[in-house]
XYZ file of C-alpha atoms in Angstrom:
782
model
C -5.042 -13.081 53.819
C -3.657 -9.514 54.053
C -1.259 -10.580 56.839
C -0.296 -13.680 55.016
C 0.468 -11.658 51.708
C 2.400 -9.000 53.774
C 4.517 -11.844 55.450
C 5.209 -13.490 52.056
C 6.215 -10.227 50.490
C 8.557 -9.196 53.332
C 10.021 -12.659 53.712
C 9.992 -14.239 50.116
C 12.271 -16.995 51.099
C 9.398 -18.478 53.207
C 7.129 -18.784 50.020
C 8.106 -22.297 49.363
C 7.161 -23.434 52.868
C 3.884 -21.569 52.761
C 3.126 -23.225 49.372
C 4.065 -26.735 50.762
C 1.719 -26.259 53.744
C -1.183 -25.050 51.692
C -0.697 -27.827 49.186
C -0.725 -30.415 51.973
C -3.907 -28.941 53.470
C -5.625 -28.983 50.023
C -4.736 -32.560 49.154
C -6.138 -33.653 52.552
C -9.329 -31.632 52.148
C -9.892 -33.013 48.547
C -9.569 -36.616 49.839
C -11.968 -35.845 52.773
C -14.435 -34.057 50.410
C -14.219 -30.753 52.303
C -14.664 -28.643 49.152
C -15.234 -25.324 51.006
C -11.729 -25.561 52.444
C -10.456 -26.561 49.000
C -11.749 -23.381 47.565
C -10.264 -21.281 50.365
C -6.870 -22.863 49.913
C -6.931 -22.247 46.076
C -8.025 -18.615 46.565
C -5.127 -18.112 48.983
C -2.719 -19.666 46.548
C -4.027 -17.539 43.684
C -3.755 -14.276 45.641
C -0.191 -15.156 46.820
C 0.760 -15.992 43.187
C -0.567 -12.763 41.854
C 1.074 -10.638 44.576
C 4.568 -12.256 44.691
C 6.893 -11.850 41.634
C 10.265 -12.527 43.254
C 13.110 -14.759 42.192
C 12.158 -17.487 44.619
C 8.684 -18.029 43.211
C 9.843 -21.210 41.307
C 9.634 -23.385 44.379
C 6.269 -21.962 45.311
C 4.998 -22.635 41.709
C 5.863 -26.318 42.055
C 3.476 -26.651 45.050
C 0.853 -24.647 43.195
C 1.063 -26.870 40.059
C 0.890 -30.054 42.262
C -2.386 -28.640 43.763
C -3.828 -27.783 40.233
C -3.059 -31.296 39.080
C -4.722 -32.756 42.097
C -7.898 -30.740 41.279
C -7.802 -31.787 37.613
C -7.518 -35.470 38.508
C -10.629 -35.187 40.544
C -13.941 -36.441 38.992
C -15.916 -33.469 40.209
C -16.491 -31.057 37.316
C -16.504 -28.101 39.680
C -12.999 -28.981 40.921
C -11.711 -29.429 37.396
C -13.024 -26.057 36.456
C -11.534 -24.431 39.623
C -8.226 -25.916 38.957
C -8.333 -24.806 35.276
C -9.235 -21.171 36.243
C -6.282 -21.071 38.613
C -3.925 -22.462 36.035
C -5.202 -19.798 33.482
C -4.393 -17.031 36.079
C -0.941 -18.478 36.577
C -0.392 -18.702 32.712
C -0.938 -14.968 32.383
C 1.813 -14.126 34.846
C 5.214 -13.240 33.336
C 7.895 -14.708 35.553
C 11.126 -12.995 36.133
C 13.295 -16.071 36.072
C 13.057 -19.139 33.797
C 12.364 -22.520 35.116
C 14.579 -25.506 33.891
C 12.757 -28.406 35.445
C 8.965 -27.643 35.056
C 6.974 -30.137 33.063
C 3.550 -29.483 31.521
C 2.979 -32.904 29.926
C 0.296 -33.863 32.448
C -1.590 -30.606 31.907
C -1.594 -31.002 28.093
C -2.949 -34.523 28.375
C -5.516 -33.633 30.940
C -6.841 -30.465 29.226
C -6.953 -32.379 25.903
C -9.058 -35.040 27.665
C -11.384 -32.333 29.087
C -11.847 -30.972 25.503
C -13.352 -34.365 24.612
C -15.656 -34.535 27.609
C -18.835 -36.616 27.104
C -20.602 -35.784 30.338
C -24.398 -36.581 30.260
C -25.502 -33.010 31.199
C -25.095 -30.720 28.208
C -24.310 -27.682 30.276
C -21.731 -29.345 32.393
C -20.160 -30.836 29.327
C -19.926 -27.479 27.694
C -18.299 -25.916 30.777
C -15.678 -28.790 31.017
C -14.855 -28.498 27.344
C -14.506 -24.788 27.639
C -12.230 -25.225 30.663
C -10.082 -27.651 28.661
C -9.702 -25.217 25.774
C -8.844 -22.381 28.185
C -6.269 -24.721 29.876
C -4.618 -25.457 26.457
C -4.595 -21.783 25.594
C -2.781 -21.259 29.005
C -0.198 -23.982 28.375
C 0.577 -22.406 24.974
C 0.912 -18.959 26.360
C 3.228 -20.170 29.135
C 5.457 -22.275 27.049
C 5.570 -20.799 23.542
C 7.978 -17.914 24.163
C 10.256 -19.578 26.678
C 12.886 -21.642 25.038
C 13.995 -23.294 28.443
C 10.544 -24.752 29.091
C 8.961 -27.686 27.540
C 8.725 -27.332 23.689
C 5.020 -27.230 22.969
C 5.656 -27.705 19.265
C 6.831 -31.234 19.683
C 4.634 -33.716 17.870
C 3.760 -35.513 21.164
C 2.048 -32.279 22.355
C 0.702 -31.103 19.043
C -0.891 -34.449 18.346
C -3.013 -33.855 21.523
C -3.668 -30.107 21.319
C -4.661 -29.651 17.679
C -7.219 -32.475 17.457
C -8.804 -31.325 20.724
C -9.330 -27.909 19.213
C -10.610 -29.305 15.921
C -13.044 -31.590 17.728
C -14.678 -28.574 19.269
C -14.678 -26.688 16.059
C -16.694 -29.565 14.482
C -19.715 -29.114 16.800
C -20.610 -25.688 15.729
C -24.171 -26.585 14.918
C -25.134 -27.775 18.394
C -24.399 -24.361 19.941
C -26.026 -22.321 17.187
C -29.218 -24.321 16.939
C -30.447 -23.631 20.407
C -30.551 -19.844 20.381
C -34.050 -18.363 20.198
C -33.090 -14.882 19.319
C -30.200 -13.036 17.559
C -29.226 -11.222 20.761
C -29.050 -14.502 22.715
C -27.242 -16.047 19.767
C -24.466 -13.557 20.092
C -24.075 -14.262 23.827
C -24.262 -18.035 23.257
C -21.667 -17.871 20.534
C -19.312 -15.753 22.741
C -19.291 -18.497 25.414
C -19.414 -21.498 23.101
C -16.570 -24.082 22.919
C -16.529 -23.596 19.121
C -15.754 -19.952 19.258
C -13.127 -20.428 22.015
C -11.485 -23.316 20.219
C -11.231 -21.145 16.915
C -9.745 -18.351 18.949
C -7.143 -20.654 20.597
C -6.298 -22.319 17.261
C -5.731 -18.885 15.638
C -3.483 -17.862 18.571
C -1.541 -21.090 18.405
C -0.873 -20.787 14.593
C -0.042 -17.135 14.890
C 2.780 -18.016 17.301
C 4.218 -20.696 14.961
C 7.629 -20.098 13.634
C 9.030 -21.370 10.350
C 10.281 -24.682 11.777
C 7.089 -25.344 13.633
C 4.384 -25.055 10.925
C 4.829 -28.709 9.735
C 4.135 -30.046 13.314
C 1.001 -27.903 13.676
C -0.381 -28.768 10.315
C 0.264 -32.551 10.296
C -2.261 -33.305 13.092
C -4.932 -31.407 11.132
C -4.471 -33.611 8.148
C -4.513 -36.708 10.272
C -7.641 -35.590 12.008
C -9.463 -34.896 8.684
C -8.383 -38.338 7.415
C -9.450 -40.221 10.572
C -12.840 -38.555 10.725
C -13.476 -38.711 6.849
C -13.854 -34.915 6.822
C -12.469 -34.430 3.236
C -15.568 -35.605 1.412
C -18.137 -32.954 2.435
C -15.016 -30.641 2.440
C -16.930 -27.801 4.181
C -15.145 -28.341 7.461
C -11.783 -28.967 5.849
C -12.079 -25.805 3.789
C -13.095 -23.910 6.998
C -10.093 -25.290 8.920
C -7.608 -24.325 6.252
C -9.195 -20.912 5.937
C -8.521 -20.392 9.630
C -4.943 -21.691 9.205
C -4.098 -19.580 6.183
C -5.334 -16.400 7.814
C -3.692 -17.085 11.170
C -0.109 -18.092 10.206
C 2.517 -15.493 9.181
C 2.084 -14.799 5.363
C 5.745 -15.759 4.542
C 4.937 -19.322 5.796
C 1.963 -19.811 3.490
C 3.787 -21.993 0.967
C 4.719 -24.449 3.774
C 1.061 -25.199 4.229
C 0.585 -25.616 0.602
C 3.574 -28.039 0.319
C 2.025 -30.069 3.294
C -1.206 -30.284 1.358
C 0.515 -31.351 -1.826
C 2.412 -34.062 0.056
C -0.848 -35.255 1.596
C -2.427 -35.410 -1.876
C 0.444 -37.574 -3.092
C 0.010 -39.841 -0.027
C -3.571 -40.227 -0.816
C -3.136 -40.875 -4.459
C -4.954 -44.282 -4.141
C -7.690 -42.988 -1.920
C -11.324 -42.587 -3.191
C -11.817 -39.768 -5.808
C -14.020 -37.755 -3.412
C -11.282 -37.681 -0.852
C -8.711 -36.498 -3.412
C -11.121 -34.014 -4.763
C -11.707 -32.639 -1.238
C -7.914 -32.140 -0.793
C -7.554 -30.461 -4.064
C -10.533 -28.072 -3.328
C -8.896 -27.112 -0.025
C -5.560 -26.513 -1.931
C -7.475 -24.219 -4.314
C -8.958 -22.180 -1.390
C -5.486 -22.027 0.323
C -3.829 -20.837 -2.883
C -6.218 -17.956 -3.271
C -5.587 -16.813 0.345
C -1.732 -17.179 -0.150
C -1.984 -14.887 -3.229
C -0.159 -12.112 -1.442
C 3.121 -13.963 -1.753
C 4.618 -16.632 -3.983
C 3.432 -20.273 -3.793
C 6.958 -20.947 -2.692
C 10.398 -21.570 -4.110
C 9.269 -24.669 -5.974
C 6.457 -23.195 -8.149
C 6.741 -25.831 -10.788
C 6.836 -28.638 -8.338
C 3.271 -27.636 -7.358
C 2.011 -27.914 -10.916
C 4.024 -31.104 -11.413
C 2.192 -32.744 -8.504
C -1.147 -31.616 -9.767
C -0.557 -32.756 -13.279
C 0.815 -36.075 -12.055
C -2.567 -36.570 -10.104
C -4.468 -35.591 -13.152
C -2.548 -38.275 -15.247
C -3.068 -40.914 -12.467
C -6.849 -40.004 -12.412
C -7.099 -40.599 -16.205
C -5.439 -44.013 -15.763
C -7.793 -44.879 -12.917
C -10.875 -43.940 -14.997
C -9.667 -46.009 -18.047
C -8.400 -49.092 -16.252
C -11.058 -49.054 -13.439
C -8.239 -49.974 -11.007
C -6.021 -48.170 -8.609
C -3.201 -50.636 -9.278
C -2.663 -50.491 -12.975
C -0.075 -53.246 -12.846
C -2.171 -55.792 -11.077
C -5.401 -54.860 -12.820
C -7.247 -55.945 -9.534
C -8.704 -53.477 -7.155
C -10.754 -53.931 -3.975
C -12.317 -50.503 -4.550
C -14.923 -49.741 -7.190
C -13.851 -46.664 -9.244
C -16.651 -44.506 -10.319
C -15.867 -42.745 -13.567
C -18.010 -39.672 -12.849
C -16.256 -39.170 -9.419
C -12.844 -39.232 -11.287
C -14.128 -36.605 -13.684
C -15.171 -34.509 -10.742
C -11.715 -34.873 -9.310
C -10.142 -33.952 -12.672
C -12.252 -30.767 -12.859
C -11.206 -29.862 -9.317
C -7.512 -30.208 -10.201
C -7.929 -28.099 -13.335
C -9.716 -25.439 -11.257
C -6.889 -25.475 -8.666
C -4.264 -25.136 -11.414
C -6.097 -21.920 -12.398
C -6.192 -20.759 -8.723
C -2.590 -21.309 -8.287
C -1.587 -19.641 -11.556
C -3.690 -16.529 -10.772
C -1.562 -15.817 -7.651
C 1.737 -15.796 -9.748
C 3.293 -12.854 -11.528
C 3.217 -12.921 -15.398
C 6.739 -14.279 -15.884
C 5.967 -17.239 -13.706
C 2.593 -17.905 -15.403
C 4.477 -17.931 -18.675
C 6.894 -20.540 -17.244
C 3.955 -22.627 -16.016
C 2.261 -22.600 -19.413
C 5.434 -23.804 -21.084
C 5.709 -26.469 -18.486
C 2.105 -27.667 -19.023
C 2.416 -27.520 -22.793
C 5.528 -29.660 -22.716
C 3.546 -32.408 -20.925
C 1.019 -32.556 -23.670
C 1.632 -35.665 -25.821
C 1.828 -34.610 -29.456
C 2.487 -36.878 -32.463
C 5.021 -34.545 -33.829
C 7.141 -34.220 -30.593
C 9.742 -36.419 -29.213
C 7.428 -37.404 -26.386
C 6.141 -41.039 -26.543
C 2.633 -41.307 -27.807
C 1.100 -44.587 -26.812
C -0.184 -46.927 -29.526
C -3.258 -49.047 -29.678
C -6.909 -48.212 -28.737
C -6.313 -47.829 -24.986
C -3.217 -45.679 -25.733
C -5.265 -43.475 -28.022
C -7.929 -42.908 -25.414
C -5.360 -42.095 -22.828
C -3.517 -39.742 -25.103
C -6.716 -37.957 -26.116
C -7.918 -37.575 -22.550
C -4.504 -36.385 -21.355
C -4.427 -33.764 -24.195
C -7.844 -32.573 -23.336
C -7.183 -32.328 -19.659
C -3.823 -30.490 -20.067
C -5.221 -28.045 -22.569
C -8.095 -27.338 -20.256
C -5.448 -26.689 -17.489
C -3.601 -24.412 -19.965
C -6.794 -22.596 -20.637
C -7.455 -21.965 -16.981
C -3.927 -20.480 -16.643
C -4.319 -18.408 -19.829
C -7.578 -16.781 -18.677
C -5.821 -14.870 -15.924
C -2.699 -14.153 -17.962
C -2.119 -10.480 -18.628
C 1.167 -9.375 -20.190
C 1.966 -6.425 -22.436
C 5.078 -7.994 -23.978
C 3.763 -11.169 -25.687
C 7.069 -11.808 -27.355
C 8.883 -12.704 -24.122
C 5.779 -14.171 -22.454
C 5.151 -16.627 -25.185
C 8.308 -18.228 -26.492
C 8.512 -19.724 -29.882
C 8.810 -23.345 -28.623
C 5.544 -22.973 -26.676
C 3.672 -21.433 -29.684
C 5.020 -24.119 -31.966
C 3.667 -26.865 -29.744
C 0.336 -25.161 -29.168
C -0.251 -24.482 -32.791
C 0.769 -28.004 -33.848
C -2.096 -29.124 -31.508
C -4.440 -26.851 -33.502
C -4.127 -29.114 -36.527
C -5.110 -32.352 -34.728
C -8.164 -34.277 -36.117
C -9.995 -34.117 -32.714
C -12.452 -31.149 -32.970
C -12.473 -30.601 -29.114
C -8.738 -30.211 -28.960
C -8.784 -27.687 -31.814
C -11.390 -25.620 -30.018
C -9.330 -25.567 -26.850
C -6.359 -24.277 -28.756
C -8.415 -21.542 -30.295
C -9.804 -20.490 -26.837
C -6.262 -20.497 -25.412
C -5.038 -18.229 -28.278
C -8.074 -15.885 -27.745
C -7.263 -15.635 -23.953
C -3.645 -14.695 -24.794
C -4.520 -11.984 -27.314
C -7.553 -10.399 -25.468
C -6.042 -7.946 -23.110
C -8.787 -5.424 -23.072
C -11.766 -7.616 -22.330
C -13.190 -7.398 -25.906
C -13.740 -11.234 -26.152
C -17.508 -11.279 -25.155
C -18.289 -8.525 -27.758
C -17.465 -11.179 -30.642
C -19.234 -14.182 -29.038
C -21.828 -14.144 -31.704
C -21.108 -13.751 -35.426
C -23.135 -11.043 -37.135
C -22.962 -8.353 -39.758
C -23.829 -5.292 -37.724
C -24.104 -1.980 -39.521
C -22.550 0.173 -36.747
C -19.481 -0.994 -34.948
C -19.778 1.735 -32.249
C -22.533 -0.187 -30.463
C -19.818 -2.806 -29.411
C -17.960 -0.119 -27.505
C -14.568 -1.703 -28.278
C -11.407 -0.869 -26.326
C -8.696 -0.208 -28.919
C -5.148 0.825 -28.199
C -2.296 1.713 -30.602
C -0.323 -1.381 -31.643
C 2.857 -1.326 -29.429
C 6.343 -1.833 -30.742
C 6.544 -5.288 -28.967
C 3.335 -6.412 -30.584
C 4.561 -5.332 -33.937
C 7.750 -7.446 -33.469
C 5.554 -10.357 -32.201
C 3.454 -10.317 -35.346
C 6.561 -9.962 -37.569
C 7.936 -13.105 -35.947
C 4.751 -15.220 -35.535
C 2.118 -13.572 -37.740
C 2.608 -15.934 -40.792
C 2.511 -18.994 -38.437
C -0.859 -17.805 -36.920
C -2.353 -17.031 -40.497
C -1.245 -20.542 -41.638
C -2.920 -22.260 -38.753
C -6.199 -20.338 -38.960
C -6.270 -21.027 -42.715
C -5.767 -24.778 -42.118
C -8.343 -24.998 -39.276
C -10.852 -23.377 -41.620
C -10.452 -26.345 -43.967
C -11.391 -28.967 -41.332
C -14.691 -30.691 -42.031
C -15.423 -31.603 -38.327
C -15.802 -27.913 -37.434
C -18.963 -26.875 -35.702
C -20.514 -23.467 -34.878
C -18.283 -23.036 -31.819
C -15.175 -23.365 -34.013
C -16.252 -20.647 -36.372
C -17.234 -18.396 -33.464
C -13.777 -18.903 -32.020
C -12.114 -18.262 -35.384
C -14.097 -15.059 -35.826
C -13.186 -13.880 -32.291
C -9.512 -14.668 -32.981
C -9.529 -12.785 -36.326
C -11.119 -9.708 -34.616
C -8.939 -9.694 -31.610
C -5.797 -9.852 -33.721
C -7.178 -6.939 -35.673
C -7.808 -4.882 -32.535
C -4.898 -5.936 -30.268
C -1.952 -6.719 -32.582
C -2.635 -5.041 -35.923
C -0.699 -2.364 -37.770
C -1.259 -1.551 -41.402
C 0.646 -4.551 -42.662
C -1.200 -7.007 -40.461
C -4.551 -5.670 -41.543
C -3.559 -6.295 -45.206
C -2.516 -9.837 -44.368
C -5.710 -10.572 -42.480
C -7.883 -9.325 -45.420
C -5.868 -11.531 -47.783
C -6.281 -14.450 -45.412
C -10.107 -14.049 -45.143
C -10.303 -13.723 -48.931
C -8.432 -17.043 -49.079
C -10.907 -18.568 -46.662
C -13.761 -17.388 -48.989
C -11.839 -19.128 -51.835
C -11.674 -22.337 -49.887
C -15.480 -22.378 -49.722
C -15.902 -21.285 -53.262
C -13.498 -23.689 -55.036
C -14.149 -26.534 -52.461
C -11.222 -28.721 -53.404
C -11.498 -30.388 -49.937
C -15.100 -31.492 -50.660
C -16.531 -29.709 -47.487
C -20.209 -30.109 -46.548
C -22.634 -27.399 -47.449
C -22.743 -26.224 -43.870
C -19.017 -25.766 -43.660
C -18.938 -23.882 -46.897
C -21.855 -21.477 -45.940
C -20.059 -20.977 -42.607
C -16.861 -19.906 -44.246
C -18.754 -17.486 -46.542
C -20.562 -16.102 -43.469
C -17.416 -15.844 -41.435
C -15.673 -13.912 -44.182
C -18.602 -11.541 -44.527
C -18.818 -10.904 -40.790
C -15.062 -10.246 -40.478
C -14.741 -7.940 -43.568
C -17.883 -6.042 -42.400
C -16.232 -5.179 -39.107
C -12.713 -4.546 -40.496
C -14.003 -2.167 -43.057
C -15.667 -0.099 -40.286
C -12.439 -0.278 -38.256
C -10.116 1.141 -40.923
C -12.761 3.723 -42.102
C -12.004 3.719 -45.881
C -15.382 4.889 -47.422
C -14.961 3.090 -50.751
C -13.965 -0.244 -48.936
C -16.951 0.001 -46.661
C -19.153 0.609 -49.703
C -17.940 -2.447 -51.590
C -18.400 -4.668 -48.490
C -21.879 -3.194 -47.841
C -22.916 -3.741 -51.424
C -21.953 -7.395 -51.375
C -23.690 -7.968 -48.086
C -26.854 -6.445 -49.399
C -26.708 -8.506 -52.493
C -26.393 -11.636 -50.318
C -29.420 -10.579 -48.296
C -31.524 -10.367 -51.423
C -30.118 -13.377 -53.405
C -28.180 -15.594 -51.077
C -29.037 -15.101 -47.362
C -27.560 -18.589 -46.597
C -24.029 -16.864 -47.117
C -24.587 -14.547 -44.058
C -24.092 -15.418 -40.443
C -27.736 -14.522 -39.467
C -28.890 -17.569 -41.486
C -25.965 -19.971 -40.854
C -25.091 -19.555 -37.152
C -28.560 -20.306 -35.792
C -30.156 -23.410 -34.181
C -31.561 -24.586 -37.552
C -29.272 -23.145 -40.333
C -30.845 -22.414 -43.636
C -28.453 -23.786 -46.323
C -28.312 -24.078 -50.019
C -26.905 -26.926 -52.066
C -26.460 -24.869 -55.258
C -23.333 -23.164 -53.936
C -21.480 -23.867 -57.180
C -23.923 -21.728 -59.262
C -23.514 -18.498 -57.401
C -23.093 -15.282 -59.362
C -20.021 -13.087 -59.088
C -21.921 -10.208 -57.411
C -22.198 -12.150 -54.010
C -18.406 -12.481 -53.618
C -15.830 -10.042 -52.178
C -13.341 -9.459 -55.000
C -9.655 -9.238 -54.291
C -9.125 -6.935 -57.210
C -11.714 -4.549 -56.174
C -10.510 -4.489 -52.508
C -6.908 -4.006 -53.693
C -8.054 -1.144 -55.879
C -10.048 0.766 -53.205
C -7.547 0.209 -50.409
C -4.525 0.889 -52.688
C -6.051 4.333 -53.436
C -6.015 5.014 -49.613
C -2.257 4.290 -49.181
C -2.425 0.563 -48.477
C 0.089 -1.749 -50.130
C -1.957 -2.600 -53.343
C 0.676 -5.025 -54.647
C 0.504 -7.117 -51.468
C -3.347 -6.861 -51.429
C -3.521 -8.170 -54.974
C -1.346 -11.256 -54.240
C -3.521 -14.160 -53.055
C -2.665 -15.577 -49.714
C -0.659 -18.838 -49.833
C 0.131 -20.650 -46.554
C 3.700 -20.355 -45.370
C 5.949 -23.386 -45.810
C 6.557 -25.235 -42.530
C 9.976 -26.054 -41.182
C 9.463 -29.697 -41.977
C 8.784 -28.715 -45.676
C 11.885 -26.678 -45.788
C 14.053 -29.503 -44.270
C 12.706 -32.115 -46.594
C 12.787 -30.049 -49.752
C 14.519 -26.742 -49.741
C 12.872 -24.368 -52.207
C 14.666 -21.467 -53.834
C 13.133 -18.080 -53.925
C 12.506 -18.332 -57.648
C 10.512 -21.632 -57.295
C 8.491 -20.051 -54.527
C 7.601 -16.986 -56.653
C 6.824 -19.172 -59.698
C 4.610 -21.323 -57.395
C 2.696 -18.250 -56.200
C 2.166 -16.893 -59.593
C 0.991 -20.378 -60.781
C -1.402 -20.709 -57.790
C -2.615 -17.162 -58.322
C -3.407 -17.691 -62.033
C -4.913 -21.080 -61.453
C -7.104 -20.864 -58.271
C -8.160 -17.261 -58.352
C -12.086 -16.791 -58.238
C -11.683 -13.803 -60.545
C -9.373 -15.301 -63.137
C -11.742 -14.319 -65.924
C -11.601 -10.725 -64.982
C -7.873 -10.387 -64.161
C -5.332 -9.066 -66.676
C -2.471 -11.572 -67.484
C 0.260 -11.684 -64.951
C 3.483 -9.875 -65.658
C 6.455 -12.004 -66.662
C 8.648 -11.623 -63.584
C 10.710 -14.689 -63.207
C 13.781 -15.768 -61.365
C 15.798 -15.449 -64.591
C 14.786 -11.802 -64.967
C 16.138 -10.866 -61.519
C 19.201 -13.092 -61.937
C 20.498 -11.006 -64.967
C 20.220 -7.810 -62.875
C 21.857 -8.919 -59.632
C 24.983 -10.794 -58.654
C 24.260 -14.382 -58.075
C 23.620 -14.505 -54.349
C 22.610 -18.184 -54.027
C 26.034 -19.529 -54.567
C 27.435 -21.975 -52.095
C 29.145 -20.581 -49.026
C 32.689 -21.552 -50.135
C 32.405 -19.740 -53.375
C 31.006 -16.615 -51.675
C 34.025 -16.554 -49.314
C 36.551 -16.946 -52.189
C 34.803 -14.095 -54.157
C 34.981 -11.807 -51.121
C 38.669 -12.529 -50.673
C 39.275 -11.698 -54.236
C 37.368 -8.456 -54.082
C 39.183 -7.335 -50.936
C 42.613 -8.233 -52.533
C 41.661 -6.372 -55.708
C 40.714 -3.210 -53.741
C 43.835 -3.308 -51.650
C 46.340 -3.824 -54.562
C 44.854 -2.439 -57.742
C 45.476 1.177 -58.812
C 42.640 3.803 -58.265
C 41.879 4.393 -61.976
C 41.206 0.631 -62.607
C 38.907 0.403 -59.586
C 36.959 3.462 -60.587
C 36.565 2.268 -64.260
C 35.386 -1.216 -63.102
C 32.748 0.102 -60.598
C 31.437 2.643 -63.230
C 30.905 -0.116 -65.722
C 29.131 -2.320 -63.278
C 26.912 0.495 -62.099
C 25.870 1.341 -65.627
C 25.120 -2.237 -66.360
C 23.078 -2.714 -63.233
C 21.161 0.595 -63.862
C 20.146 -0.489 -67.416
C 18.867 -3.779 -66.195
C 16.912 -2.189 -63.351
C 15.362 0.282 -65.778
C 14.113 -2.641 -67.915
C 12.478 -4.288 -64.769
C 10.954 -0.955 -63.697
C 9.380 -0.507 -67.146
C 7.684 -4.001 -66.713
C 6.568 -3.561 -63.081
C 5.708 0.152 -62.699
C 2.031 1.100 -62.895
C 0.293 4.490 -63.043
C -0.166 5.735 -59.504
C -3.731 6.457 -58.280
C -4.896 9.991 -58.323
C -3.747 11.877 -55.181
C -6.551 12.776 -52.850
C -4.750 13.714 -49.671
C -3.736 11.593 -46.659
C -6.309 9.161 -45.153
C -5.993 8.261 -41.555
C -6.810 4.736 -40.531
C -8.508 3.615 -37.373
C -5.147 2.705 -35.829
C -4.262 6.355 -35.601
C -1.384 6.538 -38.155
C -1.442 8.494 -41.474
C -1.119 6.338 -44.544
C 0.716 7.635 -47.602
C -0.162 6.900 -51.264
C 1.407 4.059 -53.167
C 5.170 4.484 -53.152
C 6.920 4.495 -56.554
C 8.977 1.421 -57.150
C 12.293 3.200 -57.381
C 11.723 4.529 -53.722
C 10.797 1.022 -52.368
C 13.111 -0.806 -49.978
C 13.997 -4.078 -51.569
C 14.986 -7.231 -49.674
C 18.677 -7.837 -49.277
C 18.859 -10.392 -52.052
C 17.709 -7.850 -54.567
C 20.266 -5.221 -53.596
C 23.768 -5.147 -55.137
């Protein structure tokens, strides 16, 4: 062998003849069953191959591959293993010159066949399968980096290689169940086909370029389909975990797109199969979290929502073909429900991988799919249509809730556009109690950015707020702008939800959480005042009971108001305010415990039917709260005005109200509906006419306004200075006299100064500002 190697190295042109001779000898010895000579010939070839790396090795390799192929064709397992080992050694050699004419088709087919060996002897079967896997690994290594060689990524090769590796991955339990000790288990695992197949699959996928991912993933999907491996989903999940961790991270979205396409292709498969695909999608999305889901983020959610809609249709019609109404498969409703839950979970998984701006887009996208009666979207009529609409609304809002749970954004104004909030809040007024609860939960998820939600899960009147360990930050400028823009809209919907008779304990708990989270996350002094007014209006709903609410609903509203005012009084730390709230709560504990959350929000609520005969001492009085908070620098005028829900856009379009009518309406409502009308002084006579005399008529039509402006400009351009000065002086005197009359009516004696009081929000609050220093709205200013 030493002489032969020396001769081959010194005369490389003779290599091809040496190879041809050895090949001829080996083929003859195989056919004559002289296996000793076969082994010698292969060893000689191996040593020559390892020693010679010259340019003329190509012809020698042809002889070598012919001999390996002959061994692999043999039925003797030992010869197959011998041939495989030689091929693996050859695969690890880096050749100096490329080969244009070499073909590996036979080797791919034969090694794949060996991977599926079903030899009777378990030990031999294991050895043959491992040889097959090693052979495939060798083929991949030899061809994957050489563009001139056979393209291993072609479907004809991938359709053999990938299923062979997956077949060996499946049989993990056989190898593991036979190991008597942990030490032997490790040894066994190292030499098991399963471990080797996984390593080979990882190597194959790690080498896959952008254009080859599809060809590598498609056989996996087909294999899982053919062997019904989606339903237990354990193996499918394991496969895709290997895939996602092995491929280059920038290619992750290609795998997800393949899975989405496969889900669409299986849209008429059994619910368990679809649920398996969706679960795998969910796992893949979590692993791909380092990058984007891809360039078509909304397409991912569009596919999932389409599958959700189809599933609802299947569950309602009992058929996969809605048009025909006849189906050979029996649809089980609970399986479809499981699939729907899996889709919703997956939507949440996908959304959690996205940055906040994309999460916001996704939420708008989902919300636009929700069928609402007020929107342009078609809402189906009839009994079946109503069921479909309701299920669709619930499923989409569940999906939205999943997305909103992981949504964290400091600037809510840009994250939640007006169109989105309008649609979401319009869903809050639907008759269906479950839908209303979902909307409240979604709002809570948006607003809770410091994890305070769980601290308000139960409604109670605790005496010390410090035990809650709340995380409170100062209200940012963006939050202030958000509340200026959307605050009144939020208050209106909270107020209207409180009036719903179908509310249960969960609704009141969600309303309580929402009120408290707004107070902590988004509140400045003005918002706190508005929230107190809102809660007093909620108390009034229960007290007057114009909507004929049940005793439970009324007691719940009383208890909700007490719990909120108890906490907000401790948050803003005004001693007199805390004292008033505490006194009322103590009075309720003695005389009317059924107005407190500890008696209402329990498994068996203790209620009273004599709610109309309650004494004034068990109510929170707006006049009293206005007085104590006004003395600490809060806006007492605003506090003393009862809360009236804001007019909606539809109201404004149908019947445009002037400012005067609105003021008159508020005064009328205040005087008629106030719970303390017996105790209140008569309202001052401030009407539209009073203001009209003091200011220029600003509600004239647009054309008149333009004409007047033109005349004023012309007058100031052409008139002499003395005339202009006289005119302005007269107007100023007239205006001042009228304003003085109004001030005499409106001004009140200011409370006794007692220094500056600092609220819980960290900003000093000044005393009541005199009227002449107030900033009036534009309409009131000349």
